[in-house]
JSON list of C-alpha atoms in Angstrom, two decimals:
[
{"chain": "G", "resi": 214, "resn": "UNK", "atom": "CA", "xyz": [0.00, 0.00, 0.00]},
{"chain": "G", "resi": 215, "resn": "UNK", "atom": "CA", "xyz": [3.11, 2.37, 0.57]},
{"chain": "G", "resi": 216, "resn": "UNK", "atom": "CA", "xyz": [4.06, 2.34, -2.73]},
{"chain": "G", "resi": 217, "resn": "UNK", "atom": "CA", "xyz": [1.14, 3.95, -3.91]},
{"chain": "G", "resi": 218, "resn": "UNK", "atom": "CA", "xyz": [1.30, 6.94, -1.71]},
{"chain": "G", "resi": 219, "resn": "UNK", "atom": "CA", "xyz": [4.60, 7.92, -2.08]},
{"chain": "G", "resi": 220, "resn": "UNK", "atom": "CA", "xyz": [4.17, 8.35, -6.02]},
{"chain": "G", "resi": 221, "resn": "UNK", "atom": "CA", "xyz": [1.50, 11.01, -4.92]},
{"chain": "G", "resi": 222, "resn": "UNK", "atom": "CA", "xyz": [3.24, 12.39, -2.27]},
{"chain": "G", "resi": 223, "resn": "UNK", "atom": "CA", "xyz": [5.44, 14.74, -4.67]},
{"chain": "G", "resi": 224, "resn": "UNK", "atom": "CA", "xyz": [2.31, 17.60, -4.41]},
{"chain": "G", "resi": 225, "resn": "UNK", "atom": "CA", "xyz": [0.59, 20.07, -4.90]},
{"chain": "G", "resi": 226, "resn": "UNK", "atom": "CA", "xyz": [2.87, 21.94, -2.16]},
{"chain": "G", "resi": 227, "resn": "UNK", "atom": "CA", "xyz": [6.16, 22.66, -1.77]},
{"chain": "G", "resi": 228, "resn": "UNK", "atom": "CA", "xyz": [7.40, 21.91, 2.17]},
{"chain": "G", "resi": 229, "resn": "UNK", "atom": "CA", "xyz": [8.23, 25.90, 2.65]},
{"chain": "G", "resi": 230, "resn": "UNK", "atom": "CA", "xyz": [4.69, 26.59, 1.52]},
{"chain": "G", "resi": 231, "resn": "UNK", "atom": "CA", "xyz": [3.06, 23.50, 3.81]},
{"chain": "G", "resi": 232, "resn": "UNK", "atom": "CA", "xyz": [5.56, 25.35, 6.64]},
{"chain": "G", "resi": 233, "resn": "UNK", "atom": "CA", "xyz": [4.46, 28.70, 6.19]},
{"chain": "G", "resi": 234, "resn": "UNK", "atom": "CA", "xyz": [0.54, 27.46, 6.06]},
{"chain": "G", "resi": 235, "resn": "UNK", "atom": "CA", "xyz": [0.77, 25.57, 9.36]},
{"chain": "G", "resi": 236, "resn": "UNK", "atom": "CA", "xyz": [3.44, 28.73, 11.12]},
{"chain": "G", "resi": 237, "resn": "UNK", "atom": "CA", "xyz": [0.05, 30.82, 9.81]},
{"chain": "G", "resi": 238, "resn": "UNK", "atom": "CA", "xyz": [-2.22, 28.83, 12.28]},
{"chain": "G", "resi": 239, "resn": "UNK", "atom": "CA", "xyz": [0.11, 29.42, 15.47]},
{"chain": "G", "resi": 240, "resn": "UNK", "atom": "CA", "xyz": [0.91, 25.89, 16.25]},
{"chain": "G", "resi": 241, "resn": "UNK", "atom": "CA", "xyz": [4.42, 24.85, 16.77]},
{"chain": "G", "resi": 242, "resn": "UNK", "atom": "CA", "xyz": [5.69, 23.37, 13.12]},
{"chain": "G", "resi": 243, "resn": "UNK", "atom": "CA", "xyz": [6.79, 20.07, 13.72]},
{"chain": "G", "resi": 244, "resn": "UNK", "atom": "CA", "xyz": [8.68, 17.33, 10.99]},
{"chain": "G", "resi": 245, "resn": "UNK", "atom": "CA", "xyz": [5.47, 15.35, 11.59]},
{"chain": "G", "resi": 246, "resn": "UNK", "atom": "CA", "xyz": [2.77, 17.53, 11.01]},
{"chain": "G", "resi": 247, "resn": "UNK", "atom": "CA", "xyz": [4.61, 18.96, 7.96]},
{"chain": "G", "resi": 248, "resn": "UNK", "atom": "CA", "xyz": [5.35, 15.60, 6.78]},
{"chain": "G", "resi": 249, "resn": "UNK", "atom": "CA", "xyz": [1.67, 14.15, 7.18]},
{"chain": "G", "resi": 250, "resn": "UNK", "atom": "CA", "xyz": [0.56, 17.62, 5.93]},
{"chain": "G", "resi": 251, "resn": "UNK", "atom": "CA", "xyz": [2.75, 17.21, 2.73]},
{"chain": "G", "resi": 252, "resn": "UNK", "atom": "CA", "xyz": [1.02, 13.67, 1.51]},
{"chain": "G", "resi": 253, "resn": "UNK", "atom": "CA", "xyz": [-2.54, 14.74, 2.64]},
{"chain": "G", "resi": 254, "resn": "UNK", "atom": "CA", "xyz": [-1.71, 17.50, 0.23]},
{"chain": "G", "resi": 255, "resn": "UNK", "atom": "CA", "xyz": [-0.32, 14.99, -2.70]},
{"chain": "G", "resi": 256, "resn": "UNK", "atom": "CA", "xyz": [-2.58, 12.07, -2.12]},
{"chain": "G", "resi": 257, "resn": "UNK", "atom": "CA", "xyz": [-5.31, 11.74, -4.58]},
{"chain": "G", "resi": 258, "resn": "UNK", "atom": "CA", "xyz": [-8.04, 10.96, -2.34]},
{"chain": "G", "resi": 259, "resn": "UNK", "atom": "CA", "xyz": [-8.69, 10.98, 1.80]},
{"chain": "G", "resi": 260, "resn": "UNK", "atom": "CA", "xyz": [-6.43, 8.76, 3.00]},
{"chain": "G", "resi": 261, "resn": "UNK", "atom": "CA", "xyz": [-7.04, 6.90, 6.50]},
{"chain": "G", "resi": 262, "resn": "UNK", "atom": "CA", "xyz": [-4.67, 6.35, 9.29]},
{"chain": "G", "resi": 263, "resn": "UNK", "atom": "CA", "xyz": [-3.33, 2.81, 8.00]},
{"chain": "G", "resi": 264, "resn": "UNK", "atom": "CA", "xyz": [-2.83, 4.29, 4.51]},
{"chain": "G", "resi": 265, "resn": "UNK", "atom": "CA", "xyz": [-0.70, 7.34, 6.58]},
{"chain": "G", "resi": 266, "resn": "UNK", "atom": "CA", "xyz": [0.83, 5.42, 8.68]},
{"chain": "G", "resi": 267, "resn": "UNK", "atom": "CA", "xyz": [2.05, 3.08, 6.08]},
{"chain": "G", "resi": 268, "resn": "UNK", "atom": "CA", "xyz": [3.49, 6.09, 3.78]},
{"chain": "G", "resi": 269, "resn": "UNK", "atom": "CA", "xyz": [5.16, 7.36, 7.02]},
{"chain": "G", "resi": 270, "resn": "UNK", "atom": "CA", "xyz": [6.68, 3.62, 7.38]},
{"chain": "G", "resi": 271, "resn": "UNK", "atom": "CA", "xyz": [9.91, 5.49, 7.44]},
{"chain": "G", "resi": 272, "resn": "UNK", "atom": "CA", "xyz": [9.48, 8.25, 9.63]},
{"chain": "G", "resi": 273, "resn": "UNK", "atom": "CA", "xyz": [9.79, 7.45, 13.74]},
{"chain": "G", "resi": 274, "resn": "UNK", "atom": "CA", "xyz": [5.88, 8.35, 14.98]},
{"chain": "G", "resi": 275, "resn": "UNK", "atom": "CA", "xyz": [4.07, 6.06, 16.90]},
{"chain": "G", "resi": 276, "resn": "UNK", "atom": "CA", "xyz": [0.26, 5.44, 16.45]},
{"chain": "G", "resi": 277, "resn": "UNK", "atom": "CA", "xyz": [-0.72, 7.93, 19.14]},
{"chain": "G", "resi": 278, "resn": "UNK", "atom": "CA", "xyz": [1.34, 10.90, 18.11]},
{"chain": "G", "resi": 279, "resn": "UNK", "atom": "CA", "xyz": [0.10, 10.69, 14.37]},
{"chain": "G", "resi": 280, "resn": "UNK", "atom": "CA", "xyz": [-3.40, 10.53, 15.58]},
{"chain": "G", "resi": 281, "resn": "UNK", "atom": "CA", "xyz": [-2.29, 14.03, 17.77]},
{"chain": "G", "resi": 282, "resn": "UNK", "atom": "CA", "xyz": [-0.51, 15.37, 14.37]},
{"chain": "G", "resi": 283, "resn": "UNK", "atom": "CA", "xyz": [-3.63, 14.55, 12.44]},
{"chain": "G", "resi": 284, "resn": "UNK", "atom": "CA", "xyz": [-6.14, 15.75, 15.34]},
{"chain": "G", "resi": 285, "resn": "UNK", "atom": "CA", "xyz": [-4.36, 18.92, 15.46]},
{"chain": "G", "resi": 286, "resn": "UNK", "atom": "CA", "xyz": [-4.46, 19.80, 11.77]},
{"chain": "G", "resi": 287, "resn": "UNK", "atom": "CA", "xyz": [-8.09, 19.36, 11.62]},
{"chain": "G", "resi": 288, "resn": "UNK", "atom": "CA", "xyz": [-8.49, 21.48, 14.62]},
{"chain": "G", "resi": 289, "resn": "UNK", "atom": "CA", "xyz": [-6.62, 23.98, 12.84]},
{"chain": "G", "resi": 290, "resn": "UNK", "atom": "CA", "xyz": [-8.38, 23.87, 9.44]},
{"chain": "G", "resi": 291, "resn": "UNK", "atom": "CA", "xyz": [-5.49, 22.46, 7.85]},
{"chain": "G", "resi": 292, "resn": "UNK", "atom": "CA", "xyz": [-6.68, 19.13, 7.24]},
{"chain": "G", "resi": 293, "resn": "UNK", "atom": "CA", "xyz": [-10.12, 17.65, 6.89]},
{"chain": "G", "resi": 294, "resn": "UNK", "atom": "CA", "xyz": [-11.74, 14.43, 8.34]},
{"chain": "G", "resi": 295, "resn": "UNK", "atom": "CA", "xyz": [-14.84, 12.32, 7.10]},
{"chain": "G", "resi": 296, "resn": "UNK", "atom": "CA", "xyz": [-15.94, 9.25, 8.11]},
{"chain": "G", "resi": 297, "resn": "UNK", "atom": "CA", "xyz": [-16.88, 6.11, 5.70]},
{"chain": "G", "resi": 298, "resn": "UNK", "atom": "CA", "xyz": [-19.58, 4.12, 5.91]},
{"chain": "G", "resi": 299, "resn": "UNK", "atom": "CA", "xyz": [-17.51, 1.00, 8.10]},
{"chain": "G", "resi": 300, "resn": "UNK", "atom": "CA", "xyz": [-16.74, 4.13, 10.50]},
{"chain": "G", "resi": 301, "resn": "UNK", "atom": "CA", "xyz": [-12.90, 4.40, 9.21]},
{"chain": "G", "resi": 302, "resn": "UNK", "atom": "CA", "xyz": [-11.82, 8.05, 9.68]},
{"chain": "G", "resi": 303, "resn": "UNK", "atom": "CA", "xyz": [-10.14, 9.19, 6.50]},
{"chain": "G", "resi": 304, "resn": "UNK", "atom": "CA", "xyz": [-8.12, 12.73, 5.90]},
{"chain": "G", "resi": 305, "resn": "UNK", "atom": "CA", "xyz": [-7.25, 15.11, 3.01]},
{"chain": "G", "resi": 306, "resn": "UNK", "atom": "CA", "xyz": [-5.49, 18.39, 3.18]},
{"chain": "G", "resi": 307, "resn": "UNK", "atom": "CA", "xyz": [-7.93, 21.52, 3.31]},
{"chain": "G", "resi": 308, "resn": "UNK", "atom": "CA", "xyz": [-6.55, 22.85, 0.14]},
{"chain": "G", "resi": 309, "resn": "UNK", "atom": "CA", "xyz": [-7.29, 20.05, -1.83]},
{"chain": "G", "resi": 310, "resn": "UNK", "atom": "CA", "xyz": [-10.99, 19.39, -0.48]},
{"chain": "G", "resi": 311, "resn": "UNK", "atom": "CA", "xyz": [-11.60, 22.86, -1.09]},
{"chain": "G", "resi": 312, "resn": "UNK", "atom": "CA", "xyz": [-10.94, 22.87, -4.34]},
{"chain": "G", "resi": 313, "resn": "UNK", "atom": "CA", "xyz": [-14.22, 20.64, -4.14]},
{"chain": "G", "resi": 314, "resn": "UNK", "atom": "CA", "xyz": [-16.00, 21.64, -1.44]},
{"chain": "G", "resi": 315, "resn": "UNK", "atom": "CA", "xyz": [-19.58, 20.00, -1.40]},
{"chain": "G", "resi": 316, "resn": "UNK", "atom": "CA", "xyz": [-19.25, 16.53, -2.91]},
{"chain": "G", "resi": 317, "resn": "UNK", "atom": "CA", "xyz": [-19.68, 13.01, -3.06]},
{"chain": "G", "resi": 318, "resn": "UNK", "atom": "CA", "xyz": [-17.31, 10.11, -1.40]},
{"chain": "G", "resi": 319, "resn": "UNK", "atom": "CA", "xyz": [-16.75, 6.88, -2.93]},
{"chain": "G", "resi": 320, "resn": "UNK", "atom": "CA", "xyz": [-16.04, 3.91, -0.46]},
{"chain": "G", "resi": 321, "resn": "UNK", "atom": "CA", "xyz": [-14.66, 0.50, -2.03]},
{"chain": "G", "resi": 322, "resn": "UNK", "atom": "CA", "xyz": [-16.02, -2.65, -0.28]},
{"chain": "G", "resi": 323, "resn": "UNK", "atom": "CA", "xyz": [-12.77, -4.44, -1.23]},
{"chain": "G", "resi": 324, "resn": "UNK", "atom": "CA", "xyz": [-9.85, -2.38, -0.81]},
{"chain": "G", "resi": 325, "resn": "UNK", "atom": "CA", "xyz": [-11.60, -0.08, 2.13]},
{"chain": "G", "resi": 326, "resn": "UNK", "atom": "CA", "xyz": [-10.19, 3.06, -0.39]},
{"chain": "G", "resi": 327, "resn": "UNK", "atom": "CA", "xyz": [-12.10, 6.45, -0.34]},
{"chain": "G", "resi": 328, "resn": "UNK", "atom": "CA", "xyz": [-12.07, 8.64, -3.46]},
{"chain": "G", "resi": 329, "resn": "UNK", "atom": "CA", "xyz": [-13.74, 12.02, -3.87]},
{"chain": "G", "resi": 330, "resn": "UNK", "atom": "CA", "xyz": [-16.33, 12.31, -6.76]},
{"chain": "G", "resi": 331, "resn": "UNK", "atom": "CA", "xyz": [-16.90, 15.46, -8.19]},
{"chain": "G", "resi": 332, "resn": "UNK", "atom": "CA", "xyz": [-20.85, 15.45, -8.29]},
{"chain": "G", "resi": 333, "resn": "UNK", "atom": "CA", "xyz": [-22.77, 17.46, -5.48]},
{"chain": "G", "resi": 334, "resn": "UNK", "atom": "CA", "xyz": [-24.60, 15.50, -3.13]},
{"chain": "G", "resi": 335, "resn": "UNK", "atom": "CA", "xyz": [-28.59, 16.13, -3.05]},
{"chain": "G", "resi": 336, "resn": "UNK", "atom": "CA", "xyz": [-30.00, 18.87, -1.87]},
{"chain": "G", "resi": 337, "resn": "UNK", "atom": "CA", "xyz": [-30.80, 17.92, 1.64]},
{"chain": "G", "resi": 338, "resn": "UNK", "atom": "CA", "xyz": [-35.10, 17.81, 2.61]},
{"chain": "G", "resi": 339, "resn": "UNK", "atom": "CA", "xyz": [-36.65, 20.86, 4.34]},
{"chain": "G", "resi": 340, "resn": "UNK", "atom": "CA", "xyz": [-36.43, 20.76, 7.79]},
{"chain": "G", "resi": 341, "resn": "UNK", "atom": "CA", "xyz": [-39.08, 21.35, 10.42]},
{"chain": "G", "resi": 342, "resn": "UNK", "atom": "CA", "xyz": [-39.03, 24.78, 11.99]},
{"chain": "G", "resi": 343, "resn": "UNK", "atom": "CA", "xyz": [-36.13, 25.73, 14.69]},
{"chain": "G", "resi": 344, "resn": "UNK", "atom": "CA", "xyz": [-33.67, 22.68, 13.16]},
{"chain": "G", "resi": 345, "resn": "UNK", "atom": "CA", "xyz": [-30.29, 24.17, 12.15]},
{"chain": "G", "resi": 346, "resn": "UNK", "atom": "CA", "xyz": [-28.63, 21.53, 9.66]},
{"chain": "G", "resi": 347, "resn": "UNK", "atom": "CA", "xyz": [-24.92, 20.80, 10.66]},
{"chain": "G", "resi": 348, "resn": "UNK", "atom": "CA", "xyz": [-23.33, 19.08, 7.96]},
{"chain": "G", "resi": 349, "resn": "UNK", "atom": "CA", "xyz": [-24.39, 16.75, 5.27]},
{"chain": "G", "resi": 350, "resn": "UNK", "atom": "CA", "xyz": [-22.45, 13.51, 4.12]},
{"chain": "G", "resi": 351, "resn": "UNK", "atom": "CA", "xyz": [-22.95, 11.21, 1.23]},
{"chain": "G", "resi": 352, "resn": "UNK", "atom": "CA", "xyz": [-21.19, 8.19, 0.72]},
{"chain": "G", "resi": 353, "resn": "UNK", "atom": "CA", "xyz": [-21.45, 5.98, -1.86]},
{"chain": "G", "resi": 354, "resn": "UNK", "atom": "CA", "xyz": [-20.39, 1.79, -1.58]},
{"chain": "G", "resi": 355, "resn": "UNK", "atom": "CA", "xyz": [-19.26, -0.51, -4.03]},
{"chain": "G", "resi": 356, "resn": "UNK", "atom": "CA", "xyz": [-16.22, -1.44, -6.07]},
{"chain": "G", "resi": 357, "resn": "UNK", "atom": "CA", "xyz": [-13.06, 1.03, -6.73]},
{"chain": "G", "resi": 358, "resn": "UNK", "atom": "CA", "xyz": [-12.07, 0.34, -10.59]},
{"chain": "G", "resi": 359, "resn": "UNK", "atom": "CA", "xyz": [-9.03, -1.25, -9.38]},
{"chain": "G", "resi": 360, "resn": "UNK", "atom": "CA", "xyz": [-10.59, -3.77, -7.50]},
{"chain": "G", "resi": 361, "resn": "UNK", "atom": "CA", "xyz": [-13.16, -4.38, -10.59]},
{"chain": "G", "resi": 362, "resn": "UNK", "atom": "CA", "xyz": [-10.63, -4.75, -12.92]},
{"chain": "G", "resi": 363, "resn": "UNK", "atom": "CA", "xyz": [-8.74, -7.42, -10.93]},
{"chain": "G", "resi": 364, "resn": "UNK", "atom": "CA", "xyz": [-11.88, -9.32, -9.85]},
{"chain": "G", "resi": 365, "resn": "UNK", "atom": "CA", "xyz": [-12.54, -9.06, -14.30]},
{"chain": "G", "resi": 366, "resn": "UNK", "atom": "CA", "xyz": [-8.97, -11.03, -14.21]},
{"chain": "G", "resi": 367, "resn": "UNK", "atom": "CA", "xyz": [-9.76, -13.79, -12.04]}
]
């Protein structure tokens, strides 16, 4: 699975520009958060904490502190979290998501992969009087064309 992410990791950002954005929020810029930050950035989807972790295989950060690193980037609108439909947490940089900021998420049943779809979700129902709507999600199951094309093979 590492390989994969690393070939993205080469981003959007350069790490002076990934410093200077997380400097900006007033938290302490760390070789962690700057390196998670850089392959949220690159990755070409949300990626979850095995797929990080995995890309990070040779960086020294235990479990804990790259739940922290990730934790604190969301808190500081630097990264963004949503949830699939097993309950996996999965994370993309801000900058990216932005770029599509109401849209669709594609979960794979095989590989447990999460890709962005560029569609807007519906337009969420009326609500009664004195609700305030939150946040909407919609996530969509099934097979990534990966996985398709190597179930095709078999």
């Amino acid at each position: 699975a590492a390989l994969w992410l690393h070939s993205y990791m080469a981003a959007n950002k350069s790490t002076s520009e990934i410093t200077d954005a997380i400097r900006a929020t007033g938290v302490k810029v760390t070789p962690g958060r700057v390196r998670v930050l850089e392959l949220l950035s690159g990755a070409g989807r949300p990626l979850s904490h095995a797929d990080i972790d995995a890309a990070l295989s040779d960086m020294p950060m235990n479990r804990v502190t790259l739940y922290r690193v990730l934790d604190s980037l969301v808190a500081n609108s630097l990264a963004l979290k949503a949830v699939d439909t097993q309950g996996v947490f999965h994370y993309s940089g801000a900058a990216t998501q932005a770029r599509h900021s109401s849209h669709i998420h594609f979960h794979c049943i095989l590989c447990g992969g999460m890709y962005c779809l560029d569609a807007k979700p519906p337009t969420p129902p009326k609500l009664p009087r004195g609700f305030v709507l939150g946040e909407v999600t919609f996530n969509l199951r099934g097979t990534c064309k990966s996985c398709a094309a190597r179930l095709r093979e078999k």
